[in-house]
Amino acid sequence: MARIGVFICHCGTNIAGTVDIGRVVEAAGQMPMVVHAADNKYNCSEPGQALIRDAIAEHRLSRVVIAACSPRMHENTFRKTVAAAGLNPYLLEMANLREHCSWVHSDGKEAATTKAIELIRMAVSKVARHEKLFPKQVSLTKRALVIGGGISGIQAALDIANSGYKVVLVEREPTIGGRMAQLDKTFPTLDCSSCILTPKMVDVAQHANITLLTSAEVKEVKGFVGNFEVSIVQKARKVDHAKCTGCGICWQKCPEKAPSEFDMGLGKRSAIYIPFPQAVPPKPVIDTANCRYHKHLRFVEEKREGKPPPQCRVCEKLCPVGAIDWEQKDEVLTEKFGAIIVATGYKAFEPAVYAELGYGKHPDVITGLEMERMMSASGPAGGDVTRPSNGEHPRDVVFLTCIGSRDEQRGRTYCSKVCCMYIAKHAIILKEHYPDVQCYVFYMDVRAVSKDYEEFYKRAQESGAIYIRGKVSGIRQEDGRLVVRGEDTLLGEMVEIPADMVVLAVGMEHSPGSAELAQALKVSYDINELFIEAHPKLRPVETMSDGVFVAGACVGPRDIPESVASGSAAAAKVAALFSQEFLTTDPMVASVDQMKCGGCLLCTKVCPFKAIDTQVLRDGRTVAVVNESLCKGCGLCVATCRFGAANLRGFTQQQLLAEVTSLWQ
Amino acid sequence: MAIDFEPRIVGFLCNWCSYAGADMAGTARICYPSNIRVIRVPCSARIDPLLVVKAFQLGADGVLVAGCHPGDCHYTEGNYYSRRRFALLYPFLEYLGIEKGRLRLEWVSASEGRKFSHVVSSFTEGLVSLGPREKVPAEGALP
Amino acid sequence: MSQTAQIRQAARELLQGKAVECVIGYERGTDGVNARPFFAYEAAEADRLIFDQTCTHDLAKYLLNRKGKSTAIVVKPCDSRAINLLLNESQIQRDKLHIIGVVCPGVVERRWGTPGAKQLNACQVCQQHTPVVYDTLVGQPVSEPAVADPYPDVAGMEAKPADERRTFWEEQFSRCLRCYACRQACPGCYCPECFAERLDPLWVGIRIAPGENEVWNTMRAFHLAGRCIGCYQCEQVCPVNIRLSLLNRKLEKDVLGMFHFQAGMDAESPPPFSTYQKDEKLGIGE
C-alpha cells in the first residue's frame, strides 16, 4: 500500500488568500492512502523543501503530492526534492491550486476550496498508480552533419571543427559560399563580401575535422539524437575530384556555354564549370543538361530521327590527369551523426507575380540580386552597371522595396529585413561610382534596426537618394525609358518618375525542398516553409526534434551577422551535446504490452516519430515494439490502440481513469 | 430547472498549449467558473475516447477536450488525429442521447488565456441551461 | 451450373492440387434447413459444401485461427470486405489465401427447422452484391443501382429528439446480458484481451447494469468505427435483439460523410483514424 504525503502550499497569499488551506489539509488527510498532509508557506523555498524531505523520511512516504503552482512551473524542482529524500523522482504528482484555481476563482472562497480539494483527490488517485521510472543512458556519435554551405553553415562547421569534433558539411551546389558569395559589398561597413567570405571557405576546405561534400543532398534521416543515420546522395559530377587538380584547362576550352546560375543568368559559363573563380572545392563539374557529349548520348539513347550532334569530349582530351569520368553515377552514402545543423538558407523571391512591374518584360527591370552581380568587380560586367537593354550607363535608377514582402495577397506576410539596407547600399555605391546617377526609392517603411543601420540609411539619403513613401502601381516603357508610376503617400499625390533602370528589392523565401527536408528531419515548419524553432525567444537554434538545430535564413529572413551568430550558436549547442559521454532519455515514453498486442500495427503507421517498430515473437505473432530513444511521449499510439496494449508511462490509462473516477468517489 | 445547478466538467488539456493557456489565464487572473476539473495529458491525441465515454458514464455533465491549434501541435500532427477521433465521437454520443453541447473540442494556445477562460465560461453556461444529465437508472431499477 | 456446384468444383480442385490445406465454407446443418460453417480438408469432402440464402455466417472470422496456413474460403460480398479489413490490419496474408467470392442476393433470418423468409436487415440495405476481392468468382457480377438515401434507418433515428433517443438506447442497453456474442461473431473483434474484460484499468464494471452496459455497447461500436464492414453478424447473434446495426451504421454513415471512407473496400487505404488531412473541415474545433 502506498504511503502518500500531501504538501499544500500557501504561496504566500496567492493560494491561501482564496483557498481555505485548513479545510484542504483536513480533507487531504482523510483521502485514501494519505498518511501525511501538511501545509507550508512556500513549498518551493529551501526551508519548504527541507520540510518535505524531512516528512518523507519521518512518515516513510512512498509517494508525494505537491499542491501548489502549475507543474509546468515547478515539477522539476520538486522532482529533485523527492529524489534528494531518496524517492524515485517520478513518484511525484502536482495539483495545480494556483494557476488553475486560486488565481481564477478569487471571487468565491467556497467554490475554490471545494475545487482545490478535488484537484488534490485527483492527484492522489493518480500518484497511487505512479511507477518508478528510470531515464536511460545511450551512447552518442560525436560527429555533426551541417546541411547547407552558406555563411551560417560554414560558421557552424568551423566552430564545431575547432571544438575538436568531426563535421560533414553537405552542400547541394558545386561550391560552398551560398548567397553571400554572390554579394558585392556588405552593409553597413561596405566590406567586400567575397574578401571576407573566401578565407572562411578555404578554412573549411583545409580543416582536418571537416569533410566537405558538394553537389550532395540529404535524402533520408533515420535514428535520433546522438545516433542519426543519414543517407546522402552524392550527385554525379562526371569529374573524378580525387584526380582533378583544378588546373582549369577544361572549362577554358569547353565550347558549350550556358547561363551562369551564380551570375543570376547575367553571364555565361561553360558546360564543365566551376561557379566562380574562388569556388571551394576549386574543381569543376559537368552540367549534363548542356554538355555536348551528353546531348549526343541522349540523342542516341532516345533513338531520335536525323543526324546526331557531334561527340565533343574536348575536356576529356585536354585533361592532363584523366579526371573526366563519363561513367560516374549518383552515389548514396550512409553516415552516422550525433547532431544535425540545418542551414539551408533562402532563395530570392520571384517577382514575376507582380505583372504590373514588368519583370521579365522590360529588360531594365532587375532584381536586387542581379544588381549585386552587376556591381561586383568579379561579376560578368566587371562591376560596370549598365542598362541591359542598351548597355548604356543609367542616369535615373528607381528602387522598389518590399517586393514579395509584407504582402498577404501575392507575396509573403513577413518583412524580409535586409531589403531596406541593401537598397541603401546600392544607392550609396551607385552614387560613388557614377556621381551623375540619381536614385529614387519607393518604400513602405524603412526598417533599419541593427547597429549602425540607421546611420547607413541616413548616409544613403545624404548621398542624394530621394526616398518616396508609397507603392508603385505600374511601370511602362516610353521613348526607350521606363516610367514608374506610384503614389507619394506623404504628399498625397500620384508621381511619375522616368527611369533608366528599376531595381526590385525582392525578399527572402524558403529554399526549394525545405518542406521535404523538414519532414525527413521531423522538424516543424510554418506555412511559409520556414523551419520552426523549439522556442522563438529562448531556444532559437534548437528544434522540437532533439539533436537537430537550425541556423541562418532557413528559419526566417536574416542578415549576415545574424546568420553567423546563429551558426555559432548552433555549433555551441552541438559542442555542449558532444561534451557528454552519454545521453539521458526521458522515461515518460510509450510501451507496448506484447501479450495484449493484436498486431494490427496501426500505431507504427500513425507515430509521428516513427518510434514504433515491429517484432516477430517466437510464437510467430508480429507485435509492435516502442523504440524508447525515438519516442517523445505524445501518447497518440495509446488512443489508437484498440487492444489496450500501448500505454504511456507517467500518463497511463490507469492513471487517467483514476483521475476521472476520483471525481465521483 | 434548478437554478443552483453546478455542472461537473472534466477537461482534458494538452500540456503544451491548452494547459499552458489555462496557466496563462491564471497568471493574468482572468476569472472563470470553478466547475472544470483539469486532467493534464501530453497531447490531445493521447485522449482515448474511452476516457470520455467513461466520464459521461460516471456522471460528467460535460467533457472539454482542448489541444494546440491545427499546425501547432508540439508533436507536429497529434491534434489532427484527435480532431478526427472527436469529430466522429461527438455526433455518435449525440446519437446515443448525450446532447450536442456536452462534449466540446477546442484549440487553445499557450498564449490564449483569455480564450481558455471564455471557453470554460461559455461551456459552463451552456451546461447550466441544458440542466443535469438524466441519471441512468441505478442498479436494480431495470425497467 | 448452380453456385453450390461451382463452389464444390473449385474446392475439389484446390484440395486435390494441394493448393490449400483447407476450404472454409458452408454445409447443411442438422435441422436440414439452415447452413452451418464447414471446414473441408479432403477433396472428397468438397461435395458437402453448399451455398444458398441460409448461409448467414461471416466465415472470415475463422481465418484468424488459420494465420499463416494456406486456406480457401467462401465469402459473400460483406465477408470479402472483412478479408480486406483483416489484410489491412496485418492479420492475414493474401498469398496464403484463395478467395471464392460468391455473388449474393442477400441471406435470410435463421429459424430452426423452417426456412426463413425475411431477409436480414443488413441485406435489405446492402449495396454490394459482388465480392470486392476474390480469386474465383461464383455467379455473375451485378450492377449496383445508386441509392439516394442509403441510411434511412439512421436518418430516422437522428431525426428524433435527444431525450427520445436516450430513452430508446437506455431501453435497448438495459436488455444487454453482456454475453459478448456480438463480439465473438464480429470479424473485426479480435483483441487478445477485450477492454470489457480487463481488470486494470477497469473500463467496464463486472456487474450487468445500465451504466456498464452503456459503456460496453458504446465502445464496442466505436472500436469498429471505420472498420465495420456491414455484415451485422453482431445483431444477428444478439440473443436479446439489441439494434446493434443502428449503432454501427451511424458510424458507417459519418465515416463515409466525413472521411469518404468505407471499410474493407480495398486492403490498402489507410483507415480514418490512421491518417488525416491538414485542412479538413469536420465541424468540430473550428
XYZ file of C-alpha atoms in Angstrom, chain A residues 37-654:
618
model
C -0.955 16.082 4.955
C 0.663 19.393 5.796
C 0.705 22.991 4.669
C 3.670 25.171 4.000
C 4.135 28.879 3.430
C 6.260 28.290 0.351
C 6.859 24.696 -0.758
C 9.463 25.770 -3.294
C 11.648 27.709 -0.813
C 14.621 25.894 0.638
C 13.049 25.640 4.149
C 9.849 24.424 2.470
C 11.703 21.761 0.532
C 13.542 20.734 3.694
C 10.192 20.190 5.444
C 9.103 17.954 2.564
C 12.340 15.949 2.658
C 12.062 15.530 6.442
C 8.421 14.460 6.202
C 9.290 11.841 3.567
C 11.791 10.321 5.985
C 9.692 10.716 9.106
C 6.466 9.291 7.684
C 8.181 6.783 5.363
C 6.304 8.297 2.440
C 6.398 6.358 -0.814
C 4.580 8.936 -2.977
C 4.262 12.678 -2.832
C 1.589 15.120 -3.944
C 2.574 18.769 -4.092
C -0.473 21.018 -4.194
C 0.919 24.332 -5.298
C 1.507 26.076 -8.596
C 1.482 24.692 -12.139
C 3.618 21.617 -12.766
C 4.924 23.494 -15.775
C 6.467 25.841 -13.230
C 7.971 23.653 -10.544
C 7.584 19.957 -11.351
C 11.326 19.646 -11.915
C 12.102 21.464 -8.693
C 10.025 19.054 -6.664
C 11.292 16.015 -8.522
C 14.722 16.976 -7.295
C 13.340 17.468 -3.797
C 11.847 13.992 -3.569
C 14.933 12.499 -5.229
C 17.075 14.147 -2.564
C 14.953 12.353 0.042
C 15.687 9.024 -1.618
C 12.452 8.579 -3.580
C 12.255 7.934 -7.274
C 11.682 11.427 -8.717
C 8.748 10.214 -10.795
C 6.716 9.217 -7.719
C 5.506 12.788 -7.577
C 2.326 14.454 -8.747
C 1.343 18.084 -8.617
C -2.104 19.574 -8.052
C -2.343 22.986 -9.663
C -4.017 25.066 -6.953
C -2.669 28.402 -8.079
C -2.965 28.986 -11.852
C -5.983 26.683 -12.213
C -7.769 27.550 -9.005
C -6.969 30.376 -6.600
C -5.953 32.869 -9.255
C -9.026 32.329 -11.396
C -11.674 31.778 -8.732
C -10.757 34.607 -6.400
C -14.435 35.613 -6.275
C -15.611 32.534 -4.402
C -13.675 31.065 -1.490
C -16.133 28.223 -1.015
C -16.046 27.064 -4.624
C -12.286 27.471 -4.832
C -11.775 25.404 -1.698
C -14.036 22.625 -2.982
C -12.173 22.617 -6.280
C -8.800 22.587 -4.536
C -9.816 19.515 -2.554
C -10.960 17.740 -5.700
C -7.798 18.629 -7.573
C -5.808 17.086 -4.735
C -8.014 13.999 -4.737
C -7.323 13.566 -8.448
C -3.589 13.922 -7.881
C -3.699 11.429 -5.001
C -5.518 8.832 -7.121
C -3.028 9.356 -9.912
C 0.100 9.272 -7.798
C -1.009 5.994 -6.231
C -0.643 4.486 -9.691
C 2.701 6.073 -10.474
C 5.568 3.728 -11.123
C 9.251 4.259 -10.600
C 10.746 5.485 -13.852
C 14.382 5.471 -14.804
C 15.973 7.581 -17.523
C 18.143 5.540 -19.854
C 21.638 6.293 -20.977
C 22.580 5.882 -24.596
C 25.941 6.400 -26.244
C 26.381 9.027 -28.921
C 28.306 9.539 -32.139
C 30.382 12.683 -31.755
C 30.187 13.758 -35.337
C 27.992 16.514 -36.726
C 26.250 16.986 -40.030
C 25.810 20.507 -41.334
C 23.324 20.837 -44.167
C 23.985 23.882 -46.322
C 27.320 25.537 -47.068
C 26.329 29.188 -46.935
C 27.783 31.547 -44.371
C 25.869 30.149 -41.397
C 26.682 26.546 -42.335
C 30.332 27.465 -42.848
C 30.459 29.224 -39.487
C 28.777 26.311 -37.724
C 31.076 23.757 -39.352
C 34.204 25.733 -38.458
C 33.128 26.270 -34.855
C 32.333 22.598 -34.296
C 35.537 21.530 -36.024
C 37.515 23.946 -33.876
C 35.945 22.420 -30.767
C 37.605 19.197 -31.775
C 34.696 17.290 -33.276
C 34.330 15.879 -36.777
C 31.915 17.596 -39.145
C 30.484 16.685 -42.522
C 29.308 19.717 -44.478
C 26.823 18.912 -47.223
C 26.100 21.431 -49.976
C 23.753 20.887 -52.882
C 25.581 23.265 -55.261
C 29.043 22.503 -56.703
C 30.598 25.031 -54.311
C 30.117 26.334 -50.805
C 29.699 30.044 -50.193
C 25.963 30.347 -50.682
C 24.244 33.645 -51.271
C 26.929 35.671 -49.532
C 29.412 34.713 -52.260
C 27.141 36.416 -54.792
C 27.052 39.720 -52.974
C 29.214 42.656 -53.950
C 29.659 44.552 -50.712
C 28.032 44.137 -47.311
C 26.119 46.760 -45.393
C 26.724 48.834 -43.329
C 30.503 48.640 -43.486
C 30.806 48.163 -47.246
C 33.288 45.338 -46.771
C 33.839 43.361 -49.924
C 31.683 40.281 -49.415
C 33.905 37.710 -51.073
C 37.039 39.177 -49.470
C 35.692 38.310 -46.032
C 33.980 35.084 -47.072
C 36.515 33.262 -49.219
C 39.126 32.859 -46.454
C 36.474 31.063 -44.421
C 35.640 28.849 -47.386
C 39.298 27.926 -47.686
C 39.419 27.208 -43.939
C 36.579 24.750 -44.419
C 38.373 23.032 -47.279
C 41.599 22.717 -45.310
C 40.262 21.850 -41.860
C 41.293 18.388 -40.757
C 37.984 17.872 -38.937
C 35.733 18.868 -41.826
C 34.661 16.620 -44.657
C 33.129 18.634 -47.469
C 30.528 17.075 -49.743
C 29.443 19.401 -52.534
C 26.868 18.504 -55.208
C 25.297 16.400 -52.482
C 21.878 16.289 -50.854
C 20.413 14.722 -47.740
C 17.911 12.085 -48.760
C 16.819 10.214 -45.682
C 17.249 10.631 -41.937
C 16.777 7.799 -39.507
C 17.571 7.480 -35.827
C 17.538 10.038 -33.060
C 19.693 12.467 -31.136
C 23.164 11.070 -30.670
C 22.619 8.397 -33.269
C 21.245 9.670 -36.558
C 21.752 7.618 -39.665
C 21.669 9.856 -42.704
C 21.648 8.888 -46.359
C 23.361 11.481 -48.506
C 23.205 11.435 -52.292
C 26.472 12.432 -53.914
C 25.326 13.564 -57.329
C 27.418 12.523 -60.338
C 29.850 15.287 -61.279
C 31.366 13.315 -64.158
C 34.735 14.566 -62.891
C 36.867 12.496 -60.557
C 37.748 15.041 -57.878
C 40.431 12.767 -56.484
C 42.398 13.124 -59.717
C 41.402 16.672 -60.710
C 43.931 19.375 -59.856
C 41.645 22.258 -60.769
C 44.050 23.471 -63.463
C 41.175 24.980 -65.389
C 42.041 23.909 -68.925
C 38.730 22.074 -69.333
C 36.452 24.980 -68.520
C 38.549 27.362 -70.559
C 38.316 25.146 -73.639
C 34.761 23.823 -73.296
C 32.880 25.104 -76.377
C 29.360 24.934 -74.940
C 28.084 27.874 -72.912
C 25.098 28.173 -70.619
C 23.699 30.988 -68.449
C 25.585 31.183 -65.175
C 23.396 30.469 -62.137
C 25.920 32.209 -59.943
C 25.658 35.398 -62.024
C 21.828 35.214 -61.975
C 21.883 34.493 -65.700
C 23.661 37.777 -66.497
C 26.807 35.993 -67.628
C 27.739 32.708 -69.240
C 29.652 29.726 -68.011
C 30.888 26.647 -69.842
C 29.180 23.260 -69.587
C 32.069 21.971 -67.488
C 32.477 24.663 -64.903
C 33.221 25.999 -61.509
C 30.564 28.507 -60.446
C 33.079 31.290 -59.736
C 36.854 31.577 -59.595
C 37.156 31.256 -55.779
C 34.823 28.237 -55.622
C 35.553 25.626 -52.965
C 36.362 22.962 -53.965
C 38.083 24.611 -56.959
C 37.232 21.620 -59.121
C 34.698 21.530 -61.933
C 31.506 19.602 -62.528
C 29.865 18.763 -65.825
C 26.367 20.108 -66.353
C 24.973 17.146 -68.243
C 21.931 19.094 -69.451
C 24.170 21.357 -71.518
C 27.252 19.190 -72.194
C 27.535 18.395 -75.926
C 28.661 14.827 -75.375
C 25.664 14.195 -73.128
C 23.374 15.756 -75.717
C 24.852 13.309 -78.182
C 24.340 10.397 -75.792
C 20.719 11.347 -75.145
C 20.087 11.678 -78.874
C 21.363 8.162 -79.473
C 19.596 6.731 -76.446
C 16.227 8.176 -77.361
C 16.665 6.915 -80.949
C 15.710 10.271 -82.388
C 15.489 10.886 -86.122
C 18.290 12.541 -88.060
C 21.966 13.075 -87.591
C 23.229 13.009 -84.002
C 25.099 16.077 -82.751
C 28.864 15.600 -82.676
C 30.549 13.963 -79.688
C 32.615 16.786 -78.284
C 34.656 15.339 -75.385
C 37.161 18.211 -75.597
C 37.557 18.251 -71.820
C 38.439 14.570 -71.784
C 41.058 15.039 -74.495
C 42.651 18.024 -72.808
C 42.562 16.927 -69.168
C 46.189 16.279 -68.206
C 45.284 13.854 -65.394
C 42.405 11.917 -66.999
C 39.883 13.088 -64.414
C 36.846 13.115 -66.696
C 34.687 10.124 -65.768
C 31.686 9.684 -68.046
C 30.590 6.591 -66.131
C 30.229 8.351 -62.779
C 26.790 7.765 -61.221
C 24.888 9.225 -58.275
C 26.100 7.539 -55.119
C 24.329 7.134 -51.799
C 26.485 7.447 -48.696
C 25.076 6.410 -45.356
C 26.772 8.034 -42.415
C 26.227 8.238 -38.664
C 25.928 11.525 -36.849
C 25.183 12.658 -33.325
C 23.704 16.020 -34.267
C 22.451 17.845 -37.342
C 22.506 21.544 -38.130
C 20.183 22.775 -40.844
C 21.452 25.895 -42.594
C 19.736 25.689 -45.931
C 19.314 29.417 -46.345
C 16.939 31.143 -48.703
C 16.165 31.913 -52.278
C 15.200 35.315 -53.602
C 11.509 35.956 -54.155
C 10.404 35.559 -57.786
C 8.919 38.952 -58.729
C 7.065 37.748 -61.848
C 3.770 37.600 -59.882
C 3.777 41.395 -59.856
C 2.848 41.682 -63.514
C 2.428 45.474 -63.259
C 6.153 45.824 -62.564
C 7.048 44.136 -65.813
C 9.898 41.987 -64.556
C 10.847 39.700 -67.435
C 9.110 42.034 -69.878
C 11.161 45.214 -69.521
C 14.848 44.213 -69.616
C 15.779 47.204 -67.465
C 13.710 45.954 -64.522
C 16.072 43.780 -62.488
C 16.192 42.259 -59.008
C 18.451 43.250 -56.177
C 20.497 40.102 -56.522
C 21.035 40.813 -60.228
C 22.223 44.288 -59.242
C 24.704 42.670 -56.848
C 26.217 40.610 -59.658
C 26.292 43.624 -61.935
C 28.091 45.720 -59.322
C 30.556 43.029 -58.338
C 34.050 43.634 -59.621
C 34.326 39.894 -60.227
C 30.893 39.768 -61.850
C 30.124 39.324 -65.540
C 30.361 43.049 -66.224
C 33.433 43.640 -64.092
C 31.488 45.961 -61.841
C 30.175 48.186 -64.623
C 26.486 48.912 -64.073
C 24.744 49.275 -67.423
C 21.216 49.058 -68.748
C 20.554 45.526 -70.005
C 18.515 46.977 -72.881
C 21.244 49.076 -74.499
C 24.442 48.794 -72.457
C 24.467 52.479 -71.504
C 25.071 53.778 -68.008
C 21.810 54.601 -66.275
C 21.144 58.097 -65.005
C 17.925 57.626 -63.097
C 17.552 54.456 -61.038
C 14.366 53.657 -59.134
C 14.315 51.124 -56.307
C 11.100 49.459 -55.163
C 11.112 47.898 -51.710
C 9.006 45.130 -50.190
C 8.747 43.098 -53.385
C 7.181 39.866 -52.162
C 7.382 41.017 -48.553
C 4.624 42.260 -46.251
C 2.052 41.297 -48.835
C -0.710 38.899 -47.838
C -2.143 38.612 -51.326
C 0.706 37.875 -53.667
C 3.815 37.612 -51.572
C 4.823 36.674 -48.048
C 3.352 38.157 -44.916
C 6.704 38.785 -43.253
C 9.269 41.556 -43.610
C 12.423 40.316 -45.310
C 14.579 42.519 -43.125
C 17.577 43.010 -45.430
C 15.970 44.783 -48.398
C 15.865 48.301 -46.931
C 19.538 48.046 -46.195
C 20.702 46.563 -49.455
C 18.791 49.238 -51.333
C 20.588 51.885 -49.294
C 23.841 50.122 -50.105
C 23.092 50.088 -53.832
C 22.197 53.774 -53.771
C 25.403 54.698 -51.947
C 27.651 52.624 -54.202
C 25.975 53.773 -57.410
C 26.456 57.385 -56.403
C 30.121 56.719 -55.572
C 30.781 55.031 -58.907
C 28.672 57.310 -61.070
C 28.272 60.748 -59.488
C 25.623 61.800 -62.015
C 23.242 58.987 -61.092
C 20.015 59.934 -59.341
C 18.469 57.204 -57.144
C 14.826 57.129 -56.074
C 13.469 54.694 -53.500
C 9.776 53.843 -53.182
C 9.328 52.467 -49.679
C 6.571 51.394 -47.295
C 8.630 51.866 -44.131
C 12.377 51.958 -43.786
C 13.448 49.357 -41.291
C 16.988 49.882 -40.088
C 17.128 48.228 -36.724
C 20.623 46.857 -36.127
C 23.821 48.519 -35.087
C 24.889 51.298 -37.499
C 21.971 50.583 -39.827
C 20.050 53.801 -39.221
C 23.231 55.789 -39.816
C 23.746 53.861 -43.025
C 20.261 54.725 -44.207
C 20.901 58.384 -43.409
C 24.099 58.141 -45.438
C 22.106 56.902 -48.434
C 19.774 59.888 -48.108
C 22.685 62.260 -47.724
C 24.271 60.793 -50.842
C 21.296 62.195 -52.716
C 18.890 59.286 -52.933
C 15.305 60.505 -52.859
C 13.023 58.416 -50.663
C 9.354 58.423 -51.632
C 6.880 56.849 -49.274
C 4.377 54.843 -51.267
C 3.723 51.922 -53.506
C 4.208 51.669 -57.226
C 1.150 50.849 -59.300
C 2.831 50.276 -62.629
C 5.851 50.611 -64.876
C 5.540 51.403 -68.558
C 8.023 51.854 -71.364
C 8.182 55.244 -73.078
C 10.773 56.533 -75.565
C 13.240 53.837 -74.686
C 12.981 54.604 -70.965
C 10.803 53.372 -68.151
C 8.190 55.432 -66.384
C 7.462 54.423 -62.802
C 4.045 55.475 -61.606
C 3.261 55.442 -57.953
C 1.714 57.255 -55.078
C 3.603 59.533 -52.766
C 1.514 58.996 -49.660
C 3.213 61.807 -47.756
C 2.248 64.362 -50.372
C -0.942 62.504 -51.166
C -0.467 62.661 -54.914
C 0.474 60.434 -57.791
C 4.023 60.753 -59.073
C 5.631 59.551 -62.275
C 9.376 59.128 -62.411
C 11.225 58.470 -65.652
C 13.914 55.849 -65.041
C 16.678 54.096 -66.897
C 16.660 51.153 -64.549
C 14.324 49.781 -61.901
C 15.659 47.561 -59.124
C 13.171 45.345 -57.310
C 14.161 44.784 -53.717
C 12.980 41.188 -53.627
C 12.630 39.492 -50.273
C 13.708 36.127 -48.976
C 11.839 32.868 -49.339
C 12.487 29.345 -48.111
C 14.947 27.483 -50.261
C 13.391 24.815 -52.514
C 12.902 21.432 -50.867
C 12.657 22.858 -47.329
C 9.396 21.073 -46.531
C 10.747 17.702 -47.667
C 13.893 18.168 -45.610
C 11.864 19.255 -42.580
C 9.723 16.146 -42.912
C 12.780 13.915 -43.193
C 14.179 15.541 -40.055
C 10.780 15.590 -38.315
C 11.139 19.289 -37.671
C 8.079 21.516 -37.847
C 7.818 24.210 -40.471
C 5.334 27.018 -40.927
C 3.064 27.866 -43.843
C 5.939 29.740 -45.454
C 8.003 26.531 -45.272
C 10.352 28.171 -42.814
C 11.704 25.962 -40.046
C 10.202 26.464 -36.600
C 12.481 26.819 -33.596
C 11.828 24.985 -30.330
C 11.101 28.375 -28.798
C 11.328 31.647 -30.713
C 12.851 33.519 -27.800
C 14.609 31.090 -25.532
C 15.586 28.221 -27.811
C 16.155 29.953 -31.134
C 18.601 27.460 -32.646
C 17.028 24.271 -31.319
C 14.076 22.471 -32.858
C 11.429 20.207 -31.382
C 13.407 17.335 -32.833
C 16.189 16.715 -30.326
C 19.657 16.912 -31.832
C 18.505 18.912 -34.854
C 19.478 22.586 -34.831
C 18.758 25.446 -37.202
C 20.925 28.331 -38.303
C 20.692 31.166 -40.776
C 17.856 32.184 -43.046
C 16.087 28.838 -43.202
C 14.252 29.991 -40.054
C 13.311 33.393 -41.439
C 14.933 36.400 -43.094
C 18.331 37.101 -41.578
C 21.259 39.271 -42.477
C 24.877 38.146 -42.416
C 25.712 38.973 -38.766
C 22.606 37.133 -37.571
C 23.341 34.171 -39.799
C 26.873 33.971 -38.479
C 25.678 34.340 -34.886
C 23.057 31.615 -35.269
C 25.629 29.350 -36.952
C 27.928 29.809 -33.986
C 25.070 29.369 -31.540
C 24.010 26.107 -33.146
C 27.634 24.950 -33.095
C 27.840 25.743 -29.390
C 24.723 23.631 -28.783
C 26.300 20.759 -30.691
C 29.566 21.105 -28.786
C 27.666 21.063 -25.485
C 25.831 17.949 -26.615
C 29.066 16.251 -27.649
C 30.760 17.103 -24.376
C 28.636 14.417 -22.711
C 29.669 10.802 -22.634
C 26.078 9.552 -22.620
C 22.671 10.967 -23.389
C 19.840 10.625 -20.906
C 16.404 9.912 -22.322
C 13.062 10.963 -20.867
C 11.460 7.891 -19.316
C 7.904 9.162 -19.826
C 7.506 7.305 -23.095
C 5.165 4.733 -24.561
C 5.393 0.992 -24.170
C 3.530 -1.894 -25.757
C 2.373 -4.928 -23.811
C 3.250 -7.751 -26.194
C 0.719 -10.102 -24.642
C -2.095 -7.710 -25.434
C -0.905 -6.516 -28.842
C -3.088 -7.885 -31.622
C -0.626 -6.867 -34.291
C -2.809 -4.503 -36.362
C 0.272 -2.254 -36.477
C -1.769 0.930 -36.830
C 0.425 2.502 -34.171
C 3.502 2.042 -36.347
C 1.713 3.957 -39.086
C 0.479 6.905 -37.036
C 3.518 7.503 -34.817
C 4.778 10.994 -35.742
C 8.310 9.984 -34.763
C 8.465 6.565 -36.415
C 9.286 5.317 -32.948
C 7.340 2.055 -33.173
C 8.879 -0.942 -34.875
C 7.554 -4.420 -35.366
C 8.935 -7.542 -33.838
C 8.183 -11.181 -34.595
C 7.822 -13.186 -31.417
C 8.842 -16.805 -31.026
C 5.213 -17.885 -31.218
C 5.020 -16.332 -34.681
C 2.955 -13.303 -33.719
C 4.038 -9.948 -35.095
C 3.719 -7.221 -32.493
C 4.595 -3.566 -32.090
C 7.583 -2.511 -30.013
C 8.493 1.026 -28.968
C 11.942 2.402 -29.630
C 12.262 4.387 -26.429
C 15.020 6.603 -27.740
C 12.793 7.875 -30.533
C 9.547 8.146 -28.573
C 8.618 11.652 -27.496
C 5.731 10.547 -25.319
C 2.769 12.081 -27.130
C 0.533 9.084 -26.486
C -1.112 9.012 -29.903
C -0.438 5.279 -30.061
C -2.336 4.756 -26.814
C -5.527 6.307 -28.145
C -5.021 4.484 -31.453
C -4.584 1.082 -29.837
C -7.908 -0.719 -29.502
C -6.185 -3.631 -27.816
C -5.166 -1.538 -24.843
C -1.640 -2.803 -25.428
C 0.017 0.583 -25.804
C 0.403 2.689 -22.705
C 2.220 5.869 -21.820
C 4.407 5.983 -18.737
C 3.528 8.870 -16.480
C 0.143 9.215 -18.181
C -1.087 5.627 -18.189
C -4.650 4.647 -18.959
C -4.908 3.511 -15.341
